[in-house]
Amino acid sequence: MSQVFSEETHRNLLARIPHCTGREVSDWLRTVDEGPSLFRFEEKVSWLRGEHDLAYGHAKAIIHEYDLRRAARKLG
């Protein structure tokens, strides 16, 4: 898992995603979960950008959040 932003920047980007994309973060996380089984962080970002026309920063924030939540599930 790659740390891509400061925690504050990450949270700010997540907060803006619904306004900028018209979809809630939870919906984007579900989209990633249901998407192709890609392993590398940048592959996932590229897939989101290509399939859903997301800005690079938004795609990185979504994938970072997805990875954080997946890691938390494995620990819990």
JSON list of C-alpha atoms in Angstrom, two decimals:
[
{"chain": "A", "resi": 1, "resn": "MET", "atom": "CA", "xyz": [0.00, 0.00, 0.00]},
{"chain": "A", "resi": 2, "resn": "SER", "atom": "CA", "xyz": [1.33, 3.37, -0.94]},
{"chain": "A", "resi": 3, "resn": "GLN", "atom": "CA", "xyz": [0.97, 6.55, 1.11]},
{"chain": "A", "resi": 4, "resn": "VAL", "atom": "CA", "xyz": [0.06, 9.04, -1.59]},
{"chain": "A", "resi": 5, "resn": "PHE", "atom": "CA", "xyz": [-1.08, 12.11, 0.31]},
{"chain": "A", "resi": 6, "resn": "SER", "atom": "CA", "xyz": [-0.92, 13.56, 3.77]},
{"chain": "A", "resi": 7, "resn": "GLU", "atom": "CA", "xyz": [-3.86, 12.40, 5.85]},
{"chain": "A", "resi": 8, "resn": "GLU", "atom": "CA", "xyz": [-5.42, 15.87, 5.66]},
{"chain": "A", "resi": 9, "resn": "THR", "atom": "CA", "xyz": [-5.10, 16.06, 1.88]},
{"chain": "A", "resi": 10, "resn": "HIS", "atom": "CA", "xyz": [-6.53, 12.56, 1.55]},
{"chain": "A", "resi": 11, "resn": "ARG", "atom": "CA", "xyz": [-9.57, 13.45, 3.69]},
{"chain": "A", "resi": 12, "resn": "ASN", "atom": "CA", "xyz": [-10.11, 16.69, 1.76]},
{"chain": "A", "resi": 13, "resn": "LEU", "atom": "CA", "xyz": [-10.02, 14.87, -1.56]},
{"chain": "A", "resi": 14, "resn": "LEU", "atom": "CA", "xyz": [-12.47, 12.25, -0.31]},
{"chain": "A", "resi": 15, "resn": "ALA", "atom": "CA", "xyz": [-14.83, 14.96, 0.88]},
{"chain": "A", "resi": 16, "resn": "ARG", "atom": "CA", "xyz": [-14.85, 16.56, -2.60]},
{"chain": "A", "resi": 17, "resn": "ILE", "atom": "CA", "xyz": [-15.36, 13.36, -4.59]},
{"chain": "A", "resi": 18, "resn": "PRO", "atom": "CA", "xyz": [-19.19, 13.26, -4.32]},
{"chain": "A", "resi": 19, "resn": "HIS", "atom": "CA", "xyz": [-19.47, 16.87, -5.52]},
{"chain": "A", "resi": 20, "resn": "CYS", "atom": "CA", "xyz": [-16.99, 16.41, -8.37]},
{"chain": "A", "resi": 21, "resn": "THR", "atom": "CA", "xyz": [-18.14, 12.99, -9.57]},
{"chain": "A", "resi": 22, "resn": "GLY", "atom": "CA", "xyz": [-21.81, 12.82, -8.59]},
{"chain": "A", "resi": 23, "resn": "ARG", "atom": "CA", "xyz": [-21.18, 9.54, -6.75]},
{"chain": "A", "resi": 24, "resn": "GLU", "atom": "CA", "xyz": [-20.53, 8.80, -3.08]},
{"chain": "A", "resi": 25, "resn": "VAL", "atom": "CA", "xyz": [-17.16, 7.44, -1.99]},
{"chain": "A", "resi": 26, "resn": "SER", "atom": "CA", "xyz": [-18.86, 4.21, -0.83]},
{"chain": "A", "resi": 27, "resn": "ASP", "atom": "CA", "xyz": [-20.17, 3.73, -4.38]},
{"chain": "A", "resi": 28, "resn": "TRP", "atom": "CA", "xyz": [-16.66, 4.20, -5.81]},
{"chain": "A", "resi": 29, "resn": "LEU", "atom": "CA", "xyz": [-15.25, 1.71, -3.29]},
{"chain": "A", "resi": 30, "resn": "ARG", "atom": "CA", "xyz": [-17.87, -0.82, -4.37]},
{"chain": "A", "resi": 31, "resn": "THR", "atom": "CA", "xyz": [-16.93, -0.16, -8.02]},
{"chain": "A", "resi": 32, "resn": "VAL", "atom": "CA", "xyz": [-13.28, -0.93, -7.25]},
{"chain": "A", "resi": 33, "resn": "ASP", "atom": "CA", "xyz": [-14.26, -4.05, -5.32]},
{"chain": "A", "resi": 34, "resn": "GLU", "atom": "CA", "xyz": [-16.36, -5.30, -8.25]},
{"chain": "A", "resi": 35, "resn": "GLY", "atom": "CA", "xyz": [-13.75, -4.29, -10.85]},
{"chain": "A", "resi": 36, "resn": "PRO", "atom": "CA", "xyz": [-10.89, -6.32, -12.26]},
{"chain": "A", "resi": 37, "resn": "SER", "atom": "CA", "xyz": [-8.44, -8.03, -9.91]},
{"chain": "A", "resi": 38, "resn": "LEU", "atom": "CA", "xyz": [-5.50, -5.70, -10.28]},
{"chain": "A", "resi": 39, "resn": "PHE", "atom": "CA", "xyz": [-2.63, -5.89, -7.79]},
{"chain": "A", "resi": 40, "resn": "ARG", "atom": "CA", "xyz": [-0.53, -2.76, -8.20]},
{"chain": "A", "resi": 41, "resn": "PHE", "atom": "CA", "xyz": [-1.74, 0.58, -6.88]},
{"chain": "A", "resi": 42, "resn": "GLU", "atom": "CA", "xyz": [-1.04, 2.46, -10.12]},
{"chain": "A", "resi": 43, "resn": "GLU", "atom": "CA", "xyz": [-2.82, -0.22, -12.18]},
{"chain": "A", "resi": 44, "resn": "LYS", "atom": "CA", "xyz": [-5.95, 0.33, -10.10]},
{"chain": "A", "resi": 45, "resn": "VAL", "atom": "CA", "xyz": [-5.64, 4.11, -10.46]},
{"chain": "A", "resi": 46, "resn": "SER", "atom": "CA", "xyz": [-5.19, 3.81, -14.23]},
{"chain": "A", "resi": 47, "resn": "TRP", "atom": "CA", "xyz": [-8.19, 1.50, -14.51]},
{"chain": "A", "resi": 48, "resn": "LEU", "atom": "CA", "xyz": [-10.42, 3.91, -12.57]},
{"chain": "A", "resi": 49, "resn": "ARG", "atom": "CA", "xyz": [-9.25, 6.86, -14.67]},
{"chain": "A", "resi": 50, "resn": "GLY", "atom": "CA", "xyz": [-9.72, 5.01, -17.96]},
{"chain": "A", "resi": 51, "resn": "GLU", "atom": "CA", "xyz": [-13.04, 3.34, -17.20]},
{"chain": "A", "resi": 52, "resn": "HIS", "atom": "CA", "xyz": [-14.68, 6.18, -15.30]},
{"chain": "A", "resi": 53, "resn": "ASP", "atom": "CA", "xyz": [-12.91, 9.32, -16.54]},
{"chain": "A", "resi": 54, "resn": "LEU", "atom": "CA", "xyz": [-11.79, 10.37, -13.06]},
{"chain": "A", "resi": 55, "resn": "ALA", "atom": "CA", "xyz": [-9.18, 12.98, -12.30]},
{"chain": "A", "resi": 56, "resn": "TYR", "atom": "CA", "xyz": [-5.85, 11.48, -11.25]},
{"chain": "A", "resi": 57, "resn": "GLY", "atom": "CA", "xyz": [-6.05, 12.83, -7.68]},
{"chain": "A", "resi": 58, "resn": "HIS", "atom": "CA", "xyz": [-9.57, 11.50, -7.15]},
{"chain": "A", "resi": 59, "resn": "ALA", "atom": "CA", "xyz": [-8.65, 8.08, -8.50]},
{"chain": "A", "resi": 60, "resn": "LYS", "atom": "CA", "xyz": [-5.58, 7.93, -6.23]},
{"chain": "A", "resi": 61, "resn": "ALA", "atom": "CA", "xyz": [-7.66, 8.95, -3.20]},
{"chain": "A", "resi": 62, "resn": "ILE", "atom": "CA", "xyz": [-10.31, 6.30, -3.94]},
{"chain": "A", "resi": 63, "resn": "ILE", "atom": "CA", "xyz": [-7.74, 3.53, -4.37]},
{"chain": "A", "resi": 64, "resn": "HIS", "atom": "CA", "xyz": [-5.82, 4.63, -1.27]},
{"chain": "A", "resi": 65, "resn": "GLU", "atom": "CA", "xyz": [-9.05, 4.58, 0.77]},
{"chain": "A", "resi": 66, "resn": "TYR", "atom": "CA", "xyz": [-9.95, 1.19, -0.69]},
{"chain": "A", "resi": 67, "resn": "ASP", "atom": "CA", "xyz": [-6.56, -0.20, 0.33]},
{"chain": "A", "resi": 68, "resn": "LEU", "atom": "CA", "xyz": [-6.82, 1.32, 3.82]},
{"chain": "A", "resi": 69, "resn": "ARG", "atom": "CA", "xyz": [-10.24, -0.22, 4.40]},
{"chain": "A", "resi": 70, "resn": "ARG", "atom": "CA", "xyz": [-9.19, -3.60, 2.99]},
{"chain": "A", "resi": 71, "resn": "ALA", "atom": "CA", "xyz": [-6.17, -3.66, 5.32]},
{"chain": "A", "resi": 72, "resn": "ALA", "atom": "CA", "xyz": [-8.40, -2.73, 8.29]},
{"chain": "A", "resi": 73, "resn": "ARG", "atom": "CA", "xyz": [-10.77, -5.62, 7.45]},
{"chain": "A", "resi": 74, "resn": "LYS", "atom": "CA", "xyz": [-7.86, -8.08, 7.39]},
{"chain": "A", "resi": 75, "resn": "LEU", "atom": "CA", "xyz": [-6.67, -6.89, 10.80]},
{"chain": "A", "resi": 76, "resn": "GLY", "atom": "CA", "xyz": [-10.12, -6.93, 12.35]}
]
